[in-house]
PDB file of C-alpha atoms and ligand atoms in Angstrom:
ATOM      1  CA  UNK A   1     147.546 -66.799 101.456  1.00  0.00           C
ATOM      2  CA  UNK A   2     146.193 -68.674  99.193  1.00  0.00           C
ATOM      3  CA  UNK A   3     143.850 -65.940  96.557  1.00  0.00           C
ATOM      4  CA  UNK A   4     141.675 -67.599  95.304  1.00  0.00           C
ATOM      5  CA  UNK A   5     140.459 -69.396  98.600  1.00  0.00           C
ATOM      6  CA  UNK A   6     140.405 -65.417  99.900  1.00  0.00           C
ATOM      7  CA  UNK A   7     138.368 -64.695  97.016  1.00  0.00           C
ATOM      8  CA  UNK A   8     135.696 -67.559  97.737  1.00  0.00           C
ATOM      9  CA  UNK A   9     135.721 -66.725 101.331  1.00  0.00           C
ATOM     10  CA  UNK A  10     135.195 -62.951 100.562  1.00  0.00           C
ATOM     11  CA  UNK A  11     132.203 -63.434  97.972  1.00  0.00           C
ATOM     12  CA  UNK A  12     130.324 -65.338 100.190  1.00  0.00           C
ATOM     13  CA  UNK A  13     131.016 -63.473 103.840  1.00  0.00           C
ATOM     14  CA  UNK A  14     129.931 -60.134 101.328  1.00  0.00           C
ATOM     15  CA  UNK A  15     127.366 -61.449  99.192  1.00  0.00           C
ATOM     16  CA  UNK A  16     129.291 -60.226  95.813  1.00  0.00           C
ATOM     17  CA  UNK A  17     128.625 -61.987  92.455  1.00  0.00           C
ATOM     18  CA  UNK A  18     131.478 -61.939  90.074  1.00  0.00           C
ATOM     19  CA  UNK A  19     131.205 -61.429  86.605  1.00  0.00           C
ATOM     20  CA  UNK A  20     133.418 -61.790  83.572  1.00  0.00           C
ATOM     21  CA  UNK A  21     133.581 -61.189  79.617  1.00  0.00           C
ATOM     22  CA  UNK A  22     134.180 -63.528  77.433  1.00  0.00           C
ATOM     23  CA  UNK A  23     137.616 -61.320  77.054  1.00  0.00           C
ATOM     24  CA  UNK A  24     139.052 -61.782  80.291  1.00  0.00           C
ATOM     25  CA  UNK A  25     142.152 -63.204  81.717  1.00  0.00           C
ATOM     26  CA  UNK A  26     141.608 -67.132  81.661  1.00  0.00           C
ATOM     27  CA  UNK A  27     142.391 -66.924  85.739  1.00  0.00           C
ATOM     28  CA  UNK A  28     139.199 -64.230  85.881  1.00  0.00           C
ATOM     29  CA  UNK A  29     137.060 -66.597  83.755  1.00  0.00           C
ATOM     30  CA  UNK A  30     137.406 -69.627  85.592  1.00  0.00           C
ATOM     31  CA  UNK A  31     136.794 -68.066  89.253  1.00  0.00           C
ATOM     32  CA  UNK A  32     133.831 -66.316  87.832  1.00  0.00           C
ATOM     33  CA  UNK A  33     130.371 -66.733  88.804  1.00  0.00           C
ATOM     34  CA  UNK A  34     129.593 -66.066  85.254  1.00  0.00           C
ATOM     35  CA  UNK A  35     131.141 -65.637  82.080  1.00  0.00           C
ATOM     36  CA  UNK A  36     129.475 -64.095  78.899  1.00  0.00           C
ATOM     37  CA  UNK A  37     128.961 -61.390  76.352  1.00  0.00           C
ATOM     38  CA  UNK A  38     127.413 -57.961  77.081  1.00  0.00           C
ATOM     39  CA  UNK A  39     123.845 -58.387  76.690  1.00  0.00           C
ATOM     40  CA  UNK A  40     124.152 -61.721  78.724  1.00  0.00           C
ATOM     41  CA  UNK A  41     126.057 -60.034  81.519  1.00  0.00           C
ATOM     42  CA  UNK A  42     123.544 -56.858  81.551  1.00  0.00           C
ATOM     43  CA  UNK A  43     120.682 -58.925  82.134  1.00  0.00           C
ATOM     44  CA  UNK A  44     122.712 -60.769  84.998  1.00  0.00           C
ATOM     45  CA  UNK A  45     123.608 -57.871  86.210  1.00  0.00           C
ATOM     46  CA  UNK A  46     119.618 -57.267  86.263  1.00  0.00           C
ATOM     47  CA  UNK A  47     118.755 -60.039  88.190  1.00  0.00           C
ATOM     48  CA  UNK A  48     121.109 -60.613  90.796  1.00  0.00           C
ATOM     49  CA  UNK A  49     120.126 -59.968  94.523  1.00  0.00           C
ATOM     50  CA  UNK A  50     123.726 -60.173  95.657  1.00  0.00           C
ATOM     51  CA  UNK A  51     124.942 -56.864  97.698  1.00  0.00           C
ATOM     52  CA  UNK A  52     128.289 -56.480  95.600  1.00  0.00           C
ATOM     53  CA  UNK A  53     128.513 -56.570  91.671  1.00  0.00           C
ATOM     54  CA  UNK A  54     132.483 -57.377  90.853  1.00  0.00           C
ATOM     55  CA  UNK A  55     132.387 -56.579  87.599  1.00  0.00           C
ATOM     56  CA  UNK A  56     135.514 -58.160  85.424  1.00  0.00           C
ATOM     57  CA  UNK A  57     135.200 -56.508  82.314  1.00  0.00           C
ATOM     58  CA  UNK A  58     135.574 -52.625  80.519  1.00  0.00           C
ATOM     59  CA  UNK A  59     133.803 -49.255  82.617  1.00  0.00           C
ATOM     60  CA  UNK A  60     131.255 -49.464  80.376  1.00  0.00           C
ATOM     61  CA  UNK A  61     130.316 -52.506  81.449  1.00  0.00           C
ATOM     62  CA  UNK A  62     130.387 -51.630  85.053  1.00  0.00           C
ATOM     63  CA  UNK A  63     128.385 -48.661  84.289  1.00  0.00           C
ATOM     64  CA  UNK A  64     126.288 -50.778  82.890  1.00  0.00           C
ATOM     65  CA  UNK A  65     125.373 -52.945  85.831  1.00  0.00           C
ATOM     66  CA  UNK A  66     125.095 -49.568  88.130  1.00  0.00           C
ATOM     67  CA  UNK A  67     122.648 -47.969  85.842  1.00  0.00           C
ATOM     68  CA  UNK A  68     120.416 -51.491  86.379  1.00  0.00           C
ATOM     69  CA  UNK A  69     121.361 -52.154  90.172  1.00  0.00           C
ATOM     70  CA  UNK A  70     121.667 -48.730  91.471  1.00  0.00           C
ATOM     71  CA  UNK A  71     121.002 -49.597  94.818  1.00  0.00           C
ATOM     72  CA  UNK A  72     124.236 -52.215  94.319  1.00  0.00           C
ATOM     73  CA  UNK A  73     128.096 -51.959  94.917  1.00  0.00           C
ATOM     74  CA  UNK A  74     129.208 -52.207  91.598  1.00  0.00           C
ATOM     75  CA  UNK A  75     132.998 -52.789  91.064  1.00  0.00           C
ATOM     76  CA  UNK A  76     136.043 -52.640  88.749  1.00  0.00           C
ATOM     77  CA  UNK A  77     138.975 -54.196  89.969  1.00  0.00           C
ATOM     78  CA  UNK A  78     141.188 -51.958  87.923  1.00  0.00           C
ATOM     79  CA  UNK A  79     140.097 -48.565  87.034  1.00  0.00           C
ATOM     80  CA  UNK A  80     142.307 -48.410  83.761  1.00  0.00           C
ATOM     81  CA  UNK A  81     140.312 -50.825  82.048  1.00  0.00           C
ATOM     82  CA  UNK A  82     138.284 -48.425  79.181  1.00  0.00           C
ATOM     83  CA  UNK A  83     137.113 -49.227  76.267  1.00  0.00           C
ATOM     84  CA  UNK A  84     138.627 -47.050  73.224  1.00  0.00           C
ATOM     85  CA  UNK A  85     135.465 -47.680  71.434  1.00  0.00           C
ATOM     86  CA  UNK A  86     133.253 -46.263  73.495  1.00  0.00           C
ATOM     87  CA  UNK A  87     135.438 -43.423  74.119  1.00  0.00           C
ATOM     88  CA  UNK A  88     135.172 -42.279  69.714  1.00  0.00           C
ATOM     89  CA  UNK A  89     131.686 -40.472  71.132  1.00  0.00           C
ATOM     90  CA  UNK A  90     131.007 -38.009  73.562  1.00  0.00           C
ATOM     91  CA  UNK A  91     127.423 -36.883  74.731  1.00  0.00           C
ATOM     92  CA  UNK A  92     128.452 -33.287  73.396  1.00  0.00           C
ATOM     93  CA  UNK A  93     128.596 -35.103  69.915  1.00  0.00           C
ATOM     94  CA  UNK A  94     125.293 -36.919  70.349  1.00  0.00           C
ATOM     95  CA  UNK A  95     123.700 -33.938  71.319  1.00  0.00           C
ATOM     96  CA  UNK A  96     124.831 -32.046  68.281  1.00  0.00           C
ATOM     97  CA  UNK A  97     123.786 -35.245  66.167  1.00  0.00           C
ATOM     98  CA  UNK A  98     120.649 -34.704  67.552  1.00  0.00           C
ATOM     99  CA  UNK A  99     120.064 -30.977  66.372  1.00  0.00           C
ATOM    100  CA  UNK A 100     121.041 -32.268  62.664  1.00  0.00           C
ATOM    101  CA  UNK A 101     118.666 -35.310  62.704  1.00  0.00           C
ATOM    102  CA  UNK A 102     115.994 -34.398  64.632  1.00  0.00           C
ATOM    103  CA  UNK A 103     113.838 -36.842  63.171  1.00  0.00           C
ATOM    104  CA  UNK A 104     116.085 -40.012  63.772  1.00  0.00           C
ATOM    105  CA  UNK A 105     115.599 -42.724  66.524  1.00  0.00           C
ATOM    106  CA  UNK A 106     119.215 -42.826  68.124  1.00  0.00           C
ATOM    107  CA  UNK A 107     120.619 -46.224  68.503  1.00  0.00           C
ATOM    108  CA  UNK A 108     123.196 -46.647  70.346  1.00  0.00           C
ATOM    109  CA  UNK A 109     125.784 -50.110  71.621  1.00  0.00           C
ATOM    110  CA  UNK A 110     126.376 -50.981  74.653  1.00  0.00           C
ATOM    111  CA  UNK A 111     129.974 -49.955  74.268  1.00  0.00           C
ATOM    112  CA  UNK A 112     129.175 -46.128  74.935  1.00  0.00           C
ATOM    113  CA  UNK A 113     129.715 -44.235  78.484  1.00  0.00           C
ATOM    114  CA  UNK A 114     126.826 -43.776  81.010  1.00  0.00           C
ATOM    115  CA  UNK A 115     126.283 -40.126  79.637  1.00  0.00           C
ATOM    116  CA  UNK A 116     125.960 -41.186  75.893  1.00  0.00           C
ATOM    117  CA  UNK A 117     123.584 -43.630  76.615  1.00  0.00           C
ATOM    118  CA  UNK A 118     121.361 -41.462  78.590  1.00  0.00           C
ATOM    119  CA  UNK A 119     121.069 -39.070  75.207  1.00  0.00           C
ATOM    120  CA  UNK A 120     120.095 -41.976  73.337  1.00  0.00           C
ATOM    121  CA  UNK A 121     116.105 -43.776  72.683  1.00  0.00           C
ATOM    122  CA  UNK A 122     117.837 -47.485  72.669  1.00  0.00           C
ATOM    123  CA  UNK A 123     120.859 -49.297  73.054  1.00  0.00           C
ATOM    124  CA  UNK A 124     122.074 -52.919  71.622  1.00  0.00           C
ATOM    125  CA  UNK A 125     124.215 -55.184  71.816  1.00  0.00           C
ATOM    126  CA  UNK A 126     126.522 -56.972  69.192  1.00  0.00           C
ATOM    127  CA  UNK A 127     124.011 -60.020  69.565  1.00  0.00           C
ATOM    128  CA  UNK A 128     120.951 -58.472  69.330  1.00  0.00           C
ATOM    129  CA  UNK A 129     121.948 -54.795  66.778  1.00  0.00           C
ATOM    130  CA  UNK A 130     119.400 -56.253  63.865  1.00  0.00           C
ATOM    131  CA  UNK A 131     116.453 -56.903  66.166  1.00  0.00           C
ATOM    132  CA  UNK A 132     116.761 -53.662  68.093  1.00  0.00           C
ATOM    133  CA  UNK A 133     117.258 -51.166  64.526  1.00  0.00           C
ATOM    134  CA  UNK A 134     114.776 -52.916  62.851  1.00  0.00           C
ATOM    135  CA  UNK A 135     111.842 -52.396  66.238  1.00  0.00           C
ATOM    136  CA  UNK A 136     112.046 -48.571  65.795  1.00  0.00           C
ATOM    137  CA  UNK A 137     109.230 -46.602  64.202  1.00  0.00           C
ATOM    138  CA  UNK A 138     111.274 -44.091  62.319  1.00  0.00           C
ATOM    139  CA  UNK A 139     112.771 -44.137  59.260  1.00  0.00           C
ATOM    140  CA  UNK A 140     116.084 -43.188  60.034  1.00  0.00           C
ATOM    141  CA  UNK A 141     118.289 -44.575  62.357  1.00  0.00           C
ATOM    142  CA  UNK A 142     121.267 -42.533  63.933  1.00  0.00           C
ATOM    143  CA  UNK A 143     123.757 -45.705  64.554  1.00  0.00           C
ATOM    144  CA  UNK A 144     126.561 -45.072  67.307  1.00  0.00           C
ATOM    145  CA  UNK A 145     129.782 -45.606  67.887  1.00  0.00           C
ATOM    146  CA  UNK A 146     130.761 -48.469  65.908  1.00  0.00           C
ATOM    147  CA  UNK A 147     131.233 -48.415  62.089  1.00  0.00           C
ATOM    148  CA  UNK A 148     131.530 -51.551  61.156  1.00  0.00           C
ATOM    149  CA  UNK A 149     128.436 -52.861  63.506  1.00  0.00           C
ATOM    150  CA  UNK A 150     126.394 -50.064  62.240  1.00  0.00           C
ATOM    151  CA  UNK A 151     127.693 -51.424  58.295  1.00  0.00           C
ATOM    152  CA  UNK A 152     126.665 -54.895  58.715  1.00  0.00           C
ATOM    153  CA  UNK A 153     123.145 -54.353  60.655  1.00  0.00           C
ATOM    154  CA  UNK A 154     122.740 -51.526  57.234  1.00  0.00           C
ATOM    155  CA  UNK A 155     122.392 -55.020  55.258  1.00  0.00           C
ATOM    156  CA  UNK A 156     120.119 -56.273  57.456  1.00  0.00           C
ATOM    157  CA  UNK A 157     117.532 -53.618  57.709  1.00  0.00           C
ATOM    158  CA  UNK A 158     115.368 -51.237  55.512  1.00  0.00           C
ATOM    159  CA  UNK A 159     115.742 -48.041  57.747  1.00  0.00           C
ATOM    160  CA  UNK A 160     118.102 -45.268  56.373  1.00  0.00           C
ATOM    161  CA  UNK A 161     121.039 -45.318  58.548  1.00  0.00           C
ATOM    162  CA  UNK A 162     123.551 -42.477  59.490  1.00  0.00           C
ATOM    163  CA  UNK A 163     126.574 -44.385  60.676  1.00  0.00           C
ATOM    164  CA  UNK A 164     129.029 -42.616  63.630  1.00  0.00           C
ATOM    165  CA  UNK A 165     132.614 -43.645  62.347  1.00  0.00           C
ATOM    166  CA  UNK A 166     133.703 -45.186  65.478  1.00  0.00           C
ATOM    167  CA  UNK A 167     135.858 -48.627  65.476  1.00  0.00           C
ATOM    168  CA  UNK A 168     137.606 -50.818  68.404  1.00  0.00           C
ATOM    169  CA  UNK A 169     141.191 -50.958  67.382  1.00  0.00           C
ATOM    170  CA  UNK A 170     141.604 -55.117  68.412  1.00  0.00           C
ATOM    171  CA  UNK A 171     138.868 -56.241  66.290  1.00  0.00           C
ATOM    172  CA  UNK A 172     140.028 -53.732  63.241  1.00  0.00           C
ATOM    173  CA  UNK A 173     143.346 -55.249  63.890  1.00  0.00           C
ATOM    174  CA  UNK A 174     142.018 -58.233  61.712  1.00  0.00           C
ATOM    175  CA  UNK A 175     143.205 -57.687  58.034  1.00  0.00           C
ATOM    176  CA  UNK A 176     141.622 -59.629  55.120  1.00  0.00           C
ATOM    177  CA  UNK A 177     144.936 -61.072  53.951  1.00  0.00           C
ATOM    178  CA  UNK A 178     145.196 -62.976  57.651  1.00  0.00           C
ATOM    179  CA  UNK A 179     142.260 -64.918  56.934  1.00  0.00           C
ATOM    180  CA  UNK A 180     142.589 -65.629  53.386  1.00  0.00           C
ATOM    181  CA  UNK A 181     146.515 -67.310  54.100  1.00  0.00           C
ATOM    182  CA  UNK A 182     144.919 -69.528  57.366  1.00  0.00           C
ATOM    183  CA  UNK A 183     142.376 -70.252  54.952  1.00  0.00           C
ATOM    184  CA  UNK A 184     144.830 -72.120  52.568  1.00  0.00           C
ATOM    185  CA  UNK A 185     146.598 -73.727  55.571  1.00  0.00           C
ATOM    186  CA  UNK A 186     143.036 -75.066  57.308  1.00  0.00           C
ATOM    187  CA  UNK A 187     141.108 -75.618  54.217  1.00  0.00           C
ATOM    188  CA  UNK A 188     138.417 -77.508  56.223  1.00  0.00           C
ATOM    189  CA  UNK A 189     138.387 -74.716  59.171  1.00  0.00           C
ATOM    190  CA  UNK A 190     135.275 -72.653  59.544  1.00  0.00           C
ATOM    191  CA  UNK A 191     136.206 -68.825  59.727  1.00  0.00           C
ATOM    192  CA  UNK A 192     133.909 -67.169  62.659  1.00  0.00           C
ATOM    193  CA  UNK A 193     134.061 -63.461  63.176  1.00  0.00           C
ATOM    194  CA  UNK A 194     132.767 -60.519  65.245  1.00  0.00           C
ATOM    195  CA  UNK A 195     130.743 -58.238  63.837  1.00  0.00           C
ATOM    196  CA  UNK A 196     133.321 -55.149  64.987  1.00  0.00           C
ATOM    197  CA  UNK A 197     135.956 -56.800  61.908  1.00  0.00           C
ATOM    198  CA  UNK A 198     135.384 -54.523  58.897  1.00  0.00           C
ATOM    199  CA  UNK A 199     133.273 -55.262  56.090  1.00  0.00           C
ATOM    200  CA  UNK A 200     136.020 -57.022  54.141  1.00  0.00           C
ATOM    201  CA  UNK A 201     136.934 -59.564  56.824  1.00  0.00           C
ATOM    202  CA  UNK A 202     133.319 -59.953  57.599  1.00  0.00           C
ATOM    203  CA  UNK A 203     132.472 -61.175  53.964  1.00  0.00           C
ATOM    204  CA  UNK A 204     134.767 -63.887  54.547  1.00  0.00           C
ATOM    205  CA  UNK A 205     133.217 -65.555  57.380  1.00  0.00           C
ATOM    206  CA  UNK A 206     131.464 -68.154  57.691  1.00  0.00           C
ATOM    207  CA  UNK A 207     129.415 -67.083  61.090  1.00  0.00           C
ATOM    208  CA  UNK A 208     129.098 -63.390  62.085  1.00  0.00           C
ATOM    209  CA  UNK A 209     127.495 -63.194  65.947  1.00  0.00           C
ATOM    210  CA  UNK A 210     128.493 -61.703  69.352  1.00  0.00           C
ATOM    211  CA  UNK A 211     131.090 -63.391  71.514  1.00  0.00           C
ATOM    212  CA  UNK A 212     127.481 -65.542  73.119  1.00  0.00           C
ATOM    213  CA  UNK A 213     127.401 -65.989  69.225  1.00  0.00           C
ATOM    214  CA  UNK A 214     130.375 -67.395  68.416  1.00  0.00           C
ATOM    215  CA  UNK A 215     130.406 -69.740  71.721  1.00  0.00           C
ATOM    216  CA  UNK A 216     126.753 -71.492  70.677  1.00  0.00           C
ATOM    217  CA  UNK A 217     128.671 -71.637  66.836  1.00  0.00           C
ATOM    218  CA  UNK A 218     131.164 -73.788  68.030  1.00  0.00           C
ATOM    219  CA  UNK A 219     129.458 -76.093  70.043  1.00  0.00           C
ATOM    220  CA  UNK A 220     126.687 -77.487  67.278  1.00  0.00           C
ATOM    221  CA  UNK A 221     128.531 -77.116  64.540  1.00  0.00           C
ATOM    222  CA  UNK A 222     130.062 -80.336  63.065  1.00  0.00           C
ATOM    223  CA  UNK A 223     133.457 -78.793  62.060  1.00  0.00           C
ATOM    224  CA  UNK A 224     136.634 -79.887  63.836  1.00  0.00           C
ATOM    225  CA  UNK A 225     138.526 -76.514  62.912  1.00  0.00           C
ATOM    226  CA  UNK A 226     137.599 -72.484  63.539  1.00  0.00           C
ATOM    227  CA  UNK A 227     139.355 -69.409  62.833  1.00  0.00           C
ATOM    228  CA  UNK A 228     138.399 -67.286  65.961  1.00  0.00           C
ATOM    229  CA  UNK A 229     138.076 -63.450  64.542  1.00  0.00           C
ATOM    230  CA  UNK A 230     137.195 -62.020  67.560  1.00  0.00           C
ATOM    231  CA  UNK A 231     139.811 -61.330  70.788  1.00  0.00           C
ATOM    232  CA  UNK A 232     141.292 -64.204  72.013  1.00  0.00           C
ATOM    233  CA  UNK A 233     141.181 -64.364  75.093  1.00  0.00           C
ATOM    234  CA  UNK A 234     137.287 -66.105  74.333  1.00  0.00           C
ATOM    235  CA  UNK A 235     139.520 -69.425  73.298  1.00  0.00           C
ATOM    236  CA  UNK A 236     140.188 -70.362  76.814  1.00  0.00           C
ATOM    237  CA  UNK A 237     136.111 -70.950  77.192  1.00  0.00           C
ATOM    238  CA  UNK A 238     136.113 -72.572  73.732  1.00  0.00           C
ATOM    239  CA  UNK A 239     138.379 -74.815  74.971  1.00  0.00           C
ATOM    240  CA  UNK A 240     137.419 -75.669  77.632  1.00  0.00           C
ATOM    241  CA  UNK A 241     133.967 -76.240  76.318  1.00  0.00           C
ATOM    242  CA  UNK A 242     135.125 -77.811  73.512  1.00  0.00           C
ATOM    243  CA  UNK A 243     138.294 -79.897  74.480  1.00  0.00           C
ATOM    244  CA  UNK A 244     138.242 -82.054  71.136  1.00  0.00           C
ATOM    245  CA  UNK A 245     137.749 -79.084  68.926  1.00  0.00           C
ATOM    246  CA  UNK A 246     140.892 -76.922  67.313  1.00  0.00           C
ATOM    247  CA  UNK A 247     140.716 -73.296  67.777  1.00  0.00           C
ATOM    248  CA  UNK A 248     143.201 -70.819  65.637  1.00  0.00           C
ATOM    249  CA  UNK A 249     142.892 -67.254  66.140  1.00  0.00           C
ATOM    250  CA  UNK A 250     142.379 -65.408  63.001  1.00  0.00           C
ATOM    251  CA  UNK A 251     145.555 -63.122  64.236  1.00  0.00           C
ATOM    252  CA  UNK A 252     147.583 -62.703  67.486  1.00  0.00           C
ATOM    253  CA  UNK A 253     147.462 -59.183  66.947  1.00  0.00           C
ATOM    254  CA  UNK A 254     143.386 -59.150  68.224  1.00  0.00           C
ATOM    255  CA  UNK A 255     144.675 -58.696  71.355  1.00  0.00           C
ATOM    256  CA  UNK A 256     142.781 -55.812  73.819  1.00  0.00           C
ATOM    257  CA  UNK A 257     144.771 -54.361  76.514  1.00  0.00           C
ATOM    258  CA  UNK A 258     142.076 -53.094  78.464  1.00  0.00           C
ATOM    259  CA  UNK A 259     140.414 -56.195  78.974  1.00  0.00           C
ATOM    260  CA  UNK A 260     143.793 -57.772  80.486  1.00  0.00           C
ATOM    261  CA  UNK A 261     144.139 -55.114  83.458  1.00  0.00           C
ATOM    262  CA  UNK A 262     141.790 -57.182  85.686  1.00  0.00           C
ATOM    263  CA  UNK A 263     143.574 -59.966  86.974  1.00  0.00           C
ATOM    264  CA  UNK A 264     143.407 -62.500  90.442  1.00  0.00           C
ATOM    265  CA  UNK A 265     144.956 -59.345  92.685  1.00  0.00           C
ATOM    266  CA  UNK A 266     143.415 -56.841  91.897  1.00  0.00           C
ATOM    267  CA  UNK A 267     140.015 -58.698  92.091  1.00  0.00           C
ATOM    268  CA  UNK A 268     140.823 -59.874  95.648  1.00  0.00           C
ATOM    269  CA  UNK A 269     141.815 -55.851  96.428  1.00  0.00           C
ATOM    270  CA  UNK A 270     138.488 -54.782  95.238  1.00  0.00           C
ATOM    271  CA  UNK A 271     137.000 -57.405  97.299  1.00  0.00           C
ATOM    272  CA  UNK A 272     138.375 -57.111 100.208  1.00  0.00           C
ATOM    273  CA  UNK A 273     138.676 -52.591 100.347  1.00  0.00           C
ATOM    274  CA  UNK A 274     135.191 -52.418  98.101  1.00  0.00           C
ATOM    275  CA  UNK A 275     136.410 -50.592  96.130  1.00  0.00           C
ATOM    276  CA  UNK A 276     137.693 -49.002  93.108  1.00  0.00           C
ATOM    277  CA  UNK A 277     133.354 -48.034  93.045  1.00  0.00           C
ATOM    278  CA  UNK A 278     131.712 -47.781  90.186  1.00  0.00           C
ATOM    279  CA  UNK A 279     129.024 -44.344  90.125  1.00  0.00           C
ATOM    280  CA  UNK A 280     126.655 -42.865  88.074  1.00  0.00           C
ATOM    281  CA  UNK A 281     125.204 -39.733  88.805  1.00  0.00           C
ATOM    282  CA  UNK A 282     121.418 -40.307  89.318  1.00  0.00           C
ATOM    283  CA  UNK A 283     119.847 -38.223  86.452  1.00  0.00           C
ATOM    284  CA  UNK A 284     122.360 -39.337  83.978  1.00  0.00           C
ATOM    285  CA  UNK A 285     121.327 -43.084  85.099  1.00  0.00           C
ATOM    286  CA  UNK A 286     117.807 -42.122  85.319  1.00  0.00           C
ATOM    287  CA  UNK A 287     118.039 -41.264  81.338  1.00  0.00           C
ATOM    288  CA  UNK A 288     120.156 -44.424  81.117  1.00  0.00           C
ATOM    289  CA  UNK A 289     118.018 -46.935  82.425  1.00  0.00           C
ATOM    290  CA  UNK A 290     115.690 -45.982  80.023  1.00  0.00           C
ATOM    291  CA  UNK A 291     117.850 -46.757  76.770  1.00  0.00           C
ATOM    292  CA  UNK A 292     118.916 -49.814  78.175  1.00  0.00           C
ATOM    293  CA  UNK A 293     115.812 -51.278  79.085  1.00  0.00           C
ATOM    294  CA  UNK A 294     114.057 -50.694  76.320  1.00  0.00           C
ATOM    295  CA  UNK A 295     116.610 -52.911  74.685  1.00  0.00           C
ATOM    296  CA  UNK A 296     116.239 -55.880  77.631  1.00  0.00           C
ATOM    297  CA  UNK A 297     112.288 -55.542  76.286  1.00  0.00           C
ATOM    298  CA  UNK A 298     113.513 -56.964  73.088  1.00  0.00           C
ATOM    299  CA  UNK A 299     114.102 -60.604  72.665  1.00  0.00           C
ATOM    300  CA  UNK A 300     117.479 -61.519  71.835  1.00  0.00           C
ATOM    301  CA  UNK A 301     118.663 -63.576  68.982  1.00  0.00           C
ATOM    302  CA  UNK A 302     121.841 -64.881  67.756  1.00  0.00           C
TER     303      UNK A 302
HETATM  304  P1  13P B   1     130.129 -59.098  72.918  1.00  0.00           P
HETATM  305  O1  13P B   1     128.888 -58.214  73.214  1.00  0.00           O
HETATM  306  O2  13P B   1     129.859 -60.012  71.235  1.00  0.00           O
HETATM  307  O3  13P B   1     130.202 -59.654  74.184  1.00  0.00           O
HETATM  308  O4  13P B   1     131.021 -57.687  72.734  1.00  0.00           O
HETATM  309  C1  13P B   1     131.173 -56.847  73.505  1.00  0.00           C
HETATM  310  C2  13P B   1     132.497 -56.239  72.652  1.00  0.00           C
HETATM  311  O5  13P B   1     133.222 -55.520  73.791  1.00  0.00           O
HETATM  312  C3  13P B   1     133.589 -56.077  71.583  1.00  0.00           C
HETATM  313  O6  13P B   1     134.829 -55.549  71.605  1.00  0.00           O
END
C-alpha cells in the first residue's frame, strides 16, 4: 500500500482537511492542505467547510479547532502531542488569580487548554499578542502562561502586566551564548527569534516574530543567511520556499519532541479510523469560543 496515495484517497472520500503547524515533521508539512502558525490555523479551522479536520500539531491546537467548529470531527493523530507550556497553568490557577485581581483583564496565549481559555477574557497568539493587550480597556492585564512573550508584550504596552511564570522548554533551550557564537561565525546573517525565547536572547534579534512572521521576514529580507531562533522543523518550510537562502538553526536543542509524535503512519491511521477524536464539553466550549472569537475580531499584524 502506498500510504501517501491512501491518505489522498481518504481525504477526498471523507471530506477531510489536513492542517499542520510549522513545527511538524517535513513529511506532514508536505502532505498538509495548509501549513501555518497558531493564528492562521485557528482562522483556517473556523472557515473550512470540511467534515473532518485532522490537526497535526499539539493538543491545544486541535481543541481550538473543535471550539471553533463543534459540528466537525477533529482528529489529533497522536494524543501524546501535548504542549508543556500549556500544562504550566490550570483553570483552578486562573480562578485563584481572578479572585486576587478582580479588575484585571485576563489575556491567555493560545497555548492553553480549553478550560483555561474558558476562564479568560481574550485569547492571543504570538503574532497578535501586543495588539490584543492594547485592545483591552482595563489598566491591568493578567497575561498567561508564557513569561517571555509576556515580558516582550510589556515592552510594547502601557498596561500594567501581571505575568504567569510558564515557559516553553524548547525555546528556553536557546542560550544567549549560542547566538553570540553563531553571530561570530556568520556575521552577515540576520538573527530571527520567536518571542517565547528569553529576553537576553531577544535583545540580540534583528527580528522578533511568530512562526509565520519569521517566514514572511525571510522571504522579503535581502540578506542571504538567517540564524533561526525557533523550533528547527520550520527550516524545512524556509528552505522549500527560499531555496537560494541559507538557514542556520540557532541551537540543535530547539527541538520539540511533542510536535513530532504525529507522523505519516499516525496521520493515515487517524484518517482511516476517524480517531483519536478531540472533544470539548459544551459548557467549556461556549465560554472558550467567546475568548477566541474576541481575538479573531482583532486585526492581525506581524
Ligand atoms: P506560533 O503561533 O508562532 O506558530 O507559535 C506557536 C507555538 O506553539 C510556539 O511554541
